[in-house]
Rosetta silent file (secondary structure, phi, psi, omega in degrees, C-alpha in Angstrom):
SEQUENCE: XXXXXXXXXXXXXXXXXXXXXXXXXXXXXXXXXXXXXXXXXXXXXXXXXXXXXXXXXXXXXXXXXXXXXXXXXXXXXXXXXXXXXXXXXXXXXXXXXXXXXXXXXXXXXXXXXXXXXXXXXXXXXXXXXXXXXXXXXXXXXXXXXXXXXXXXXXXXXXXXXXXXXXXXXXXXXXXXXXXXXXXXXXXXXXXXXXXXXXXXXXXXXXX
SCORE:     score description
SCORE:     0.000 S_00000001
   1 L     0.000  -39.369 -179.238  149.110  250.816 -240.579 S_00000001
   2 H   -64.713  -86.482 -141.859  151.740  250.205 -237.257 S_00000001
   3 H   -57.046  -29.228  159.288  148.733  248.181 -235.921 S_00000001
   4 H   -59.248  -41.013  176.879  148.137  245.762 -239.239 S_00000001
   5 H   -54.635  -46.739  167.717  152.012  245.622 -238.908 S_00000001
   6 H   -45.749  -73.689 -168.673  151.874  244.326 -235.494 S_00000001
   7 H   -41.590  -54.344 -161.349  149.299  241.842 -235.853 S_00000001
   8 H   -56.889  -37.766 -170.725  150.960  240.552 -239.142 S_00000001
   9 H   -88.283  -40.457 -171.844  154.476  240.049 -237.083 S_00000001
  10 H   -78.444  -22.645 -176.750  152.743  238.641 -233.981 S_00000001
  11 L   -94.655   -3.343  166.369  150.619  236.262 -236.102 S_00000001
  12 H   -58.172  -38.519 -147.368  154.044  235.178 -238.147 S_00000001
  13 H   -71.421  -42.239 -162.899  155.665  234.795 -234.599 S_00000001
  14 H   -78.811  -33.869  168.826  152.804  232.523 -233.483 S_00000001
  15 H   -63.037  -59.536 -171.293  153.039  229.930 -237.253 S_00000001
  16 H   -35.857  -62.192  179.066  156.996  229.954 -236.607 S_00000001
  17 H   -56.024  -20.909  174.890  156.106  229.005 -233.280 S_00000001
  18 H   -82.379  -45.748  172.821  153.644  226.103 -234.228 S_00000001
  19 H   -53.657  -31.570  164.077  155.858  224.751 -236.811 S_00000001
  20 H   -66.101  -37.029 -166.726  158.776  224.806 -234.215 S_00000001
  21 H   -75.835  -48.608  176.819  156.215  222.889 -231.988 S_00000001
  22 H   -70.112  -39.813  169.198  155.407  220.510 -234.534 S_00000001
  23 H   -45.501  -78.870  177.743  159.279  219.864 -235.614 S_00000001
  24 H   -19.955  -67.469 -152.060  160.046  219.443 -231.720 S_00000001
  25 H   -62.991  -39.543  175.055  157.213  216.696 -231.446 S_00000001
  26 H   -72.714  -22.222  155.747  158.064  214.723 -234.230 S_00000001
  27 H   -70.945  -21.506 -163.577  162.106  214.713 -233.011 S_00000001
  28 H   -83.315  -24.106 -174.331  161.074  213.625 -229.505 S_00000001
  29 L   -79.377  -12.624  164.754  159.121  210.334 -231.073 S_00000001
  30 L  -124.499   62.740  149.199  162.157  208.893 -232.240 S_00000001
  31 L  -128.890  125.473 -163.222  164.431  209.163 -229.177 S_00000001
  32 L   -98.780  -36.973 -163.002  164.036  205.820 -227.288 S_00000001
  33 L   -87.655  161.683 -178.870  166.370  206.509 -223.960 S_00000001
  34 H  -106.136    1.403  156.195  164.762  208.760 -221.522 S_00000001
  35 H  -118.176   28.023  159.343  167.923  210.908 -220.653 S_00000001
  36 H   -83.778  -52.223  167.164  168.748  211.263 -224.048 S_00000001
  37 H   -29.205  -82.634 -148.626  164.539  212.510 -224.202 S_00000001
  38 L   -74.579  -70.519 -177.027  164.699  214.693 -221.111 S_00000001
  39 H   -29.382  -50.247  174.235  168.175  216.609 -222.503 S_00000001
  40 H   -76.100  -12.613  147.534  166.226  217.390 -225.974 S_00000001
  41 H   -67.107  -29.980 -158.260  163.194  218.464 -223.913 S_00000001
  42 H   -87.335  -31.292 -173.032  165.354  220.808 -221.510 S_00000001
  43 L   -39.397  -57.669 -155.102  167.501  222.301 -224.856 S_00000001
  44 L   -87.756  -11.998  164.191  164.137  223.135 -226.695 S_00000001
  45 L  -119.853   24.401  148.617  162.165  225.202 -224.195 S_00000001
  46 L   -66.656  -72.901 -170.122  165.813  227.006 -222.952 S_00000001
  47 L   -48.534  -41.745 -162.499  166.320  227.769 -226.412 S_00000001
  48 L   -93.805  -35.339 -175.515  162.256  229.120 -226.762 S_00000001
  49 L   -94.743    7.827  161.700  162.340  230.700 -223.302 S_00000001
  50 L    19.939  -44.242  161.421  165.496  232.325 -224.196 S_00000001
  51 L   -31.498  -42.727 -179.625  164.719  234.687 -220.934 S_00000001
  52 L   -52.031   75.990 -166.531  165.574  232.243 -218.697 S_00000001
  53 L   -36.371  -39.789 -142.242  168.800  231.773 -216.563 S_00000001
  54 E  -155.994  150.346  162.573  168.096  228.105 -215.916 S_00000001
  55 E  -150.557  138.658 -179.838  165.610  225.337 -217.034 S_00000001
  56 E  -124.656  159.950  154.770  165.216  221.906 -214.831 S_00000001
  57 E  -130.411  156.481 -172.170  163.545  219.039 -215.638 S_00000001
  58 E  -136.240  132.764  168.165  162.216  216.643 -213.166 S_00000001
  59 E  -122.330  155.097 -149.777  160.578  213.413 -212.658 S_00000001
  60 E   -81.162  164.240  169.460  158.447  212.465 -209.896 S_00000001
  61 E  -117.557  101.406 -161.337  159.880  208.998 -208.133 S_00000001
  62 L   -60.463  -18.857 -165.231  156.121  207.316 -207.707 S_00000001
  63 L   -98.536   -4.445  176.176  157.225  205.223 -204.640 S_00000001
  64 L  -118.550    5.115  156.782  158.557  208.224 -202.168 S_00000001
  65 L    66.093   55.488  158.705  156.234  210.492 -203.869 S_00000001
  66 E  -162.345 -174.438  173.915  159.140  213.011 -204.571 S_00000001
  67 E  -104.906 -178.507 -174.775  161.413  214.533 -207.474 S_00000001
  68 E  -149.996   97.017  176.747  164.446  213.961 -209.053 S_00000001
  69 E   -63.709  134.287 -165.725  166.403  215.788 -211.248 S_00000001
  70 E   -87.759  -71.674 -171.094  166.720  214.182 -214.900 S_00000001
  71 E  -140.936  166.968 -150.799  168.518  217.270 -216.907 S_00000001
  72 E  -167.008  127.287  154.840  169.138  221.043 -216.456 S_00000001
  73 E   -98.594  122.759  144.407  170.122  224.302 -218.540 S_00000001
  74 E  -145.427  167.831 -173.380  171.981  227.114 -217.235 S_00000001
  75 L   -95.260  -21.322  164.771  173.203  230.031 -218.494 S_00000001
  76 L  -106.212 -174.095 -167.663  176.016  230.322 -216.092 S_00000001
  77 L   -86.159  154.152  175.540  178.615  228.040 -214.910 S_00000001
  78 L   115.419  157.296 -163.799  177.974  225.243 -211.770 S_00000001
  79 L   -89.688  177.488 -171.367  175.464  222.468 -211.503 S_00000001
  80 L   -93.452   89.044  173.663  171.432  223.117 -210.343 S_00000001
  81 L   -39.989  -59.161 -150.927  171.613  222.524 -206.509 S_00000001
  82 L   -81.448   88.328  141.705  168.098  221.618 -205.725 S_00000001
  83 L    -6.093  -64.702 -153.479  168.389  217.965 -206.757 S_00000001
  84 L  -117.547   16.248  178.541  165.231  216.694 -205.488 S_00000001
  85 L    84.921  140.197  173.191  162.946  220.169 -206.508 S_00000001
  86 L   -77.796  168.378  152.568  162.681  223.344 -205.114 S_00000001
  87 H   -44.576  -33.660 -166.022  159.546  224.214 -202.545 S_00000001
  88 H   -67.701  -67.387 -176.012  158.005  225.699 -206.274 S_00000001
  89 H   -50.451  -32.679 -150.465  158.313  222.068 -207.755 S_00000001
  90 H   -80.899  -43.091 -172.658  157.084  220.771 -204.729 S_00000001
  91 H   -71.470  -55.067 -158.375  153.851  223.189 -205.313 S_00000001
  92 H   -66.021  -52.424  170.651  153.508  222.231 -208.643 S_00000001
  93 H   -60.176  -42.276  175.813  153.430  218.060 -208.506 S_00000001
  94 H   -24.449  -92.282  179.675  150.874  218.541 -205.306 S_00000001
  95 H   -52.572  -64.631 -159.398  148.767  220.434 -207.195 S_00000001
  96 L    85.751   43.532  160.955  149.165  219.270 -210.933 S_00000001
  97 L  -162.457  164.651 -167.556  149.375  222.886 -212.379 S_00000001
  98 L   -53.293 -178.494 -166.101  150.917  225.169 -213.491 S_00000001
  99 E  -167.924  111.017  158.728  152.658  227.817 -211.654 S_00000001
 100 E  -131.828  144.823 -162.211  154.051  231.394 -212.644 S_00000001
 101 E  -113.746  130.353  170.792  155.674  233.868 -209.828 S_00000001
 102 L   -95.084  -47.567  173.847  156.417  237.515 -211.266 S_00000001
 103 L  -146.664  112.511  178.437  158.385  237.944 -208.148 S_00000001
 104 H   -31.733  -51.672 -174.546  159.288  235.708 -205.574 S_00000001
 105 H   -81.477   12.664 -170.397  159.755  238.066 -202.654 S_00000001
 106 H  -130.281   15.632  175.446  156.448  239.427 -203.036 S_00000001
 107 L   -95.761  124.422 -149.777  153.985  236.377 -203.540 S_00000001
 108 L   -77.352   -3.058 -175.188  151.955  235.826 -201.056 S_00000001
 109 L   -95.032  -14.769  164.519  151.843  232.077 -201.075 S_00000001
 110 L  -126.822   35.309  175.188  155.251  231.557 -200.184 S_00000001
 111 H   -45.696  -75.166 -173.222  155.619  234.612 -198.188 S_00000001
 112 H   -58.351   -1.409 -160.097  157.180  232.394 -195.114 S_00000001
 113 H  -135.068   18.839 -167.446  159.281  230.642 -197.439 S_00000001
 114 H   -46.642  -56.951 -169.130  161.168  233.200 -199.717 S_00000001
 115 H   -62.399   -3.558  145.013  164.645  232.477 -198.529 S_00000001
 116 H   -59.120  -21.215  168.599  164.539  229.145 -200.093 S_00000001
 117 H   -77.793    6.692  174.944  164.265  230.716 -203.028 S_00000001
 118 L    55.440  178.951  172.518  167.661  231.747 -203.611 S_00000001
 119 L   -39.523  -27.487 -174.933  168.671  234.208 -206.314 S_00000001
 120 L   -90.788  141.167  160.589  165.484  233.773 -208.157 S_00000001
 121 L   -95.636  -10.723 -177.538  162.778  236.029 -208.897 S_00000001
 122 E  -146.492  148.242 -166.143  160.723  234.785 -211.342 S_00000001
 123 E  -140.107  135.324  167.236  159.586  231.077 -211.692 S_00000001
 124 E  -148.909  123.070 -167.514  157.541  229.656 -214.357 S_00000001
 125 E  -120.397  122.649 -171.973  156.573  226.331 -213.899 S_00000001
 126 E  -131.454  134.517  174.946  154.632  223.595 -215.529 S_00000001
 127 E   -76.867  168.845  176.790  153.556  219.672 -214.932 S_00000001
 128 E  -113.195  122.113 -160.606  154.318  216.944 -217.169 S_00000001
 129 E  -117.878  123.641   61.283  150.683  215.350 -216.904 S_00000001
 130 L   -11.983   65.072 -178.191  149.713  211.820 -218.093 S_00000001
 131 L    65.080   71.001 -164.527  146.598  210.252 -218.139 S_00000001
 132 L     3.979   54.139 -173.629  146.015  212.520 -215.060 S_00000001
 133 L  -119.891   85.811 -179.226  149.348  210.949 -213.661 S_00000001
 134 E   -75.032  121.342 -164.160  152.122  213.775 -212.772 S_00000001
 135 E   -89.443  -39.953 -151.086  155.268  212.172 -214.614 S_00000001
 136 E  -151.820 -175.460  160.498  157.352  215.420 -213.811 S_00000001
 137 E  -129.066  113.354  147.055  158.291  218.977 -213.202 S_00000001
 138 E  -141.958  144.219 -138.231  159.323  221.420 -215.557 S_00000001
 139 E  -126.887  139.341  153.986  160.660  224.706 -214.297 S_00000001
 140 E  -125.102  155.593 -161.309  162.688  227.868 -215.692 S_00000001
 141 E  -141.486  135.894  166.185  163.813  230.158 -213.450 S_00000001
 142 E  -125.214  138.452  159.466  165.480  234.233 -213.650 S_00000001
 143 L   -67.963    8.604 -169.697  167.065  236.627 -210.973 S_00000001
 144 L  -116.973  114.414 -169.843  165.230  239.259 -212.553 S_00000001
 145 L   -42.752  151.605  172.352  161.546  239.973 -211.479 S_00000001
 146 L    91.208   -2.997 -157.318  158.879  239.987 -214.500 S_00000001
 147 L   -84.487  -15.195  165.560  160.664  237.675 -216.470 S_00000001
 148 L  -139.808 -167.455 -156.573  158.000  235.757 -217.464 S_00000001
 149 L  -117.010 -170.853  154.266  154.650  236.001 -218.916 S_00000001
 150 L   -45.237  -51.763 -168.569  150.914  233.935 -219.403 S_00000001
 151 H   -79.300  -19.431  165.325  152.177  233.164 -222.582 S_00000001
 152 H  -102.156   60.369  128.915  155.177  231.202 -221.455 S_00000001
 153 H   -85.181  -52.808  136.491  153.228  229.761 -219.281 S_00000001
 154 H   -14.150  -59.391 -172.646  150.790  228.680 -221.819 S_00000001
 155 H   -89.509  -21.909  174.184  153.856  227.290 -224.136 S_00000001
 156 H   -77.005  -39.297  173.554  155.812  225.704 -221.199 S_00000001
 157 H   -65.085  -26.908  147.660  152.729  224.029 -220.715 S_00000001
 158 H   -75.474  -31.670  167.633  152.778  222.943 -224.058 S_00000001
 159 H   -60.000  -83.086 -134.544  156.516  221.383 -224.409 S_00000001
 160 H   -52.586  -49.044  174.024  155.631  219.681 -221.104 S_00000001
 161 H   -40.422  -49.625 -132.838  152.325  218.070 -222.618 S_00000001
 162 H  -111.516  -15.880 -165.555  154.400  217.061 -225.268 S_00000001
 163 H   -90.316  -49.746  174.032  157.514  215.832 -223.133 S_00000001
 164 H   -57.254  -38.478  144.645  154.782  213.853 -221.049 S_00000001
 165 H   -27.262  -80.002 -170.309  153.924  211.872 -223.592 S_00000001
 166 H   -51.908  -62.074 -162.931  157.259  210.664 -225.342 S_00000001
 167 H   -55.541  -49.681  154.208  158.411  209.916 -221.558 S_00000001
 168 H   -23.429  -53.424  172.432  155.437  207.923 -220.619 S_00000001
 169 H   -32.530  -83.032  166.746  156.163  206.164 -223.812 S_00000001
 170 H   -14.586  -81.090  149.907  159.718  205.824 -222.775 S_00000001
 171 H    -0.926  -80.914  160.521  158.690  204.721 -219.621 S_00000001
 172 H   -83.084  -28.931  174.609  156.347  201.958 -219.994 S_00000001
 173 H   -51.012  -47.854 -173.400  158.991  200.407 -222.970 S_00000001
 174 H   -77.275  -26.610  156.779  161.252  200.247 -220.103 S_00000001
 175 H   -55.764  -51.415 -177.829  158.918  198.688 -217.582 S_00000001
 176 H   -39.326  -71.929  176.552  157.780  196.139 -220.583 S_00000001
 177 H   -35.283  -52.318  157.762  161.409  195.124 -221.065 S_00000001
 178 H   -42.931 -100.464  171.116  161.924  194.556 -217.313 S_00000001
 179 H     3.404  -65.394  173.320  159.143  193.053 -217.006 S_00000001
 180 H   -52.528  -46.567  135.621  160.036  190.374 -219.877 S_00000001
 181 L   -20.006  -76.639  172.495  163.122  189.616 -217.748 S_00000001
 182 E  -119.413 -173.512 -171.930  161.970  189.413 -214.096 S_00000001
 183 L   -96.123  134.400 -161.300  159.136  188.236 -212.071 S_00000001
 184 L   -98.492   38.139  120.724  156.931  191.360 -211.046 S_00000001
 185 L  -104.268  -52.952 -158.473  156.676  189.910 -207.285 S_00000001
 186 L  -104.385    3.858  179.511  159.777  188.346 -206.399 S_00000001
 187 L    53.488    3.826  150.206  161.791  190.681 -208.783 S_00000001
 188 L   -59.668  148.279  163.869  163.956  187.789 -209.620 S_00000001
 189 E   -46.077  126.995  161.246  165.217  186.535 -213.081 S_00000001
 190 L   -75.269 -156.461  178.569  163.238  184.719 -214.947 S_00000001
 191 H   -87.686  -13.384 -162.678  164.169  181.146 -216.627 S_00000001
 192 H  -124.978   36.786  149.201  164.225  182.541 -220.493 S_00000001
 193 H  -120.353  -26.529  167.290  166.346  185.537 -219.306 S_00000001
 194 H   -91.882   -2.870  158.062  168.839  183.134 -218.119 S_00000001
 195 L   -70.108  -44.372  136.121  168.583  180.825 -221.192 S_00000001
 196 L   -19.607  -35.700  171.192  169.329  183.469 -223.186 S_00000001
 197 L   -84.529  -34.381 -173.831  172.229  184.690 -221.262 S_00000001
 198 L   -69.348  -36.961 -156.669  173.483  181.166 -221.600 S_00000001
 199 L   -82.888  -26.654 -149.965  173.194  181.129 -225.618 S_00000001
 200 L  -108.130  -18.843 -179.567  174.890  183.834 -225.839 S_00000001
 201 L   -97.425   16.759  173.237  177.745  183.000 -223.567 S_00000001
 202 L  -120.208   24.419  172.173  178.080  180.064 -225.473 S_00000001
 203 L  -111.063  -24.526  170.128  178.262  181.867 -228.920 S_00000001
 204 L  -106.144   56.566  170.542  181.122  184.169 -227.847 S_00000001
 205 L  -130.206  -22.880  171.333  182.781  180.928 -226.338 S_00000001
 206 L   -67.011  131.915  157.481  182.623  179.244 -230.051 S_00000001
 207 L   -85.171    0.000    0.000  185.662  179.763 -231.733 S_00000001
């Protein structure tokens, strides 16, 4: 009877969780700014990963091939030093997968590199992947070893799938828009962005 009980709790836990997954997906398609996006992505797996001291999000910058943080969770006060990605993050866009550390000082792949790791012990990490294009990094982080499991690796992998999208979206809207605007060689204005600019400075010049 405890074991029917389980299951019965674990398989509510897992519909709650898809319906929160669908509810998430369907708020992220109508946010148009991407650091509006990226805030309501970092909220919603803080809030799910509840474990978590910290959650970053990151996006790769395609022409120096490095990251940049967009938005950040913590649970305490003070801003997310590593700007530009941790050595973790670093691991993760390279590769394009996922990444979870049960304890930092004892993983053998960054054995030479621990003391970059700061206060944390446990890293769970995921890419934001796009038409096998890594848009981003996004990582939660704890000082406490263990903190996280397969399964949020598994669900961080899903918000990120799901993040990767809308920003891609996001993304290309905003290239489009450019794009309409200047000349994609010489990066100059075009002639119907400055006719426009003209129309307009002569409609709040009408009295």
């Amino acid at each position: 009877r405890k074991k029917n009980v389980h299951l019965q709790k674990v398989l509510d836990g897992k519909i709650e969780r898809f319906f929160d997954l669908q509810r998430f997906s369907g708020e992220l398609k109508g946010l148009p700014a991407l650091e509006e996006a990226s805030k309501k992505i970092v909220q919603e797996v803080h809030a799910v990963l509840d474990r978590a001291e910290h959650c970053a999000l990151y996006l790769v910058d395609e022409g120096a091939q490095r990251l940049s943080l967009v938005s950040s969770s913590k649970r305490e006060e003070g801003p997310i030093k590593e700007k530009e990605g941790s050595l973790y993050d670093q691991w993760v866009m390279k590769r394009s997968q996922g990444l979870l550390i049960g304890d930092t000082h004892n993983d053998f792949r960054f054995a030479e590199q621990t003391g970059e790791s700061g206060h944390l012990r446990s890293i769970c990490a995921s890419p934001l992947v796009s038409e096998s294009r890594v848009l981003g990094v996004m990582r939660v982080g704890s000082s406490l070893p263990q903190a996280f499991t397969t399964d949020d690796l598994r669900l961080l992998d899903i918000f990120s799938s799901l993040g990767a999208v809308t920003i891609r979206n996001i993304l290309l809207y905003q290239k489009m828009a450019e794009l309409a605007v200047r000349d994609s060689l010489t990066r100059l204005f075009l002639k119907r962005y400055f006719q426009n600019r003209l129309i307009e400075a002569v409609r709040q010049a009408d009295p």
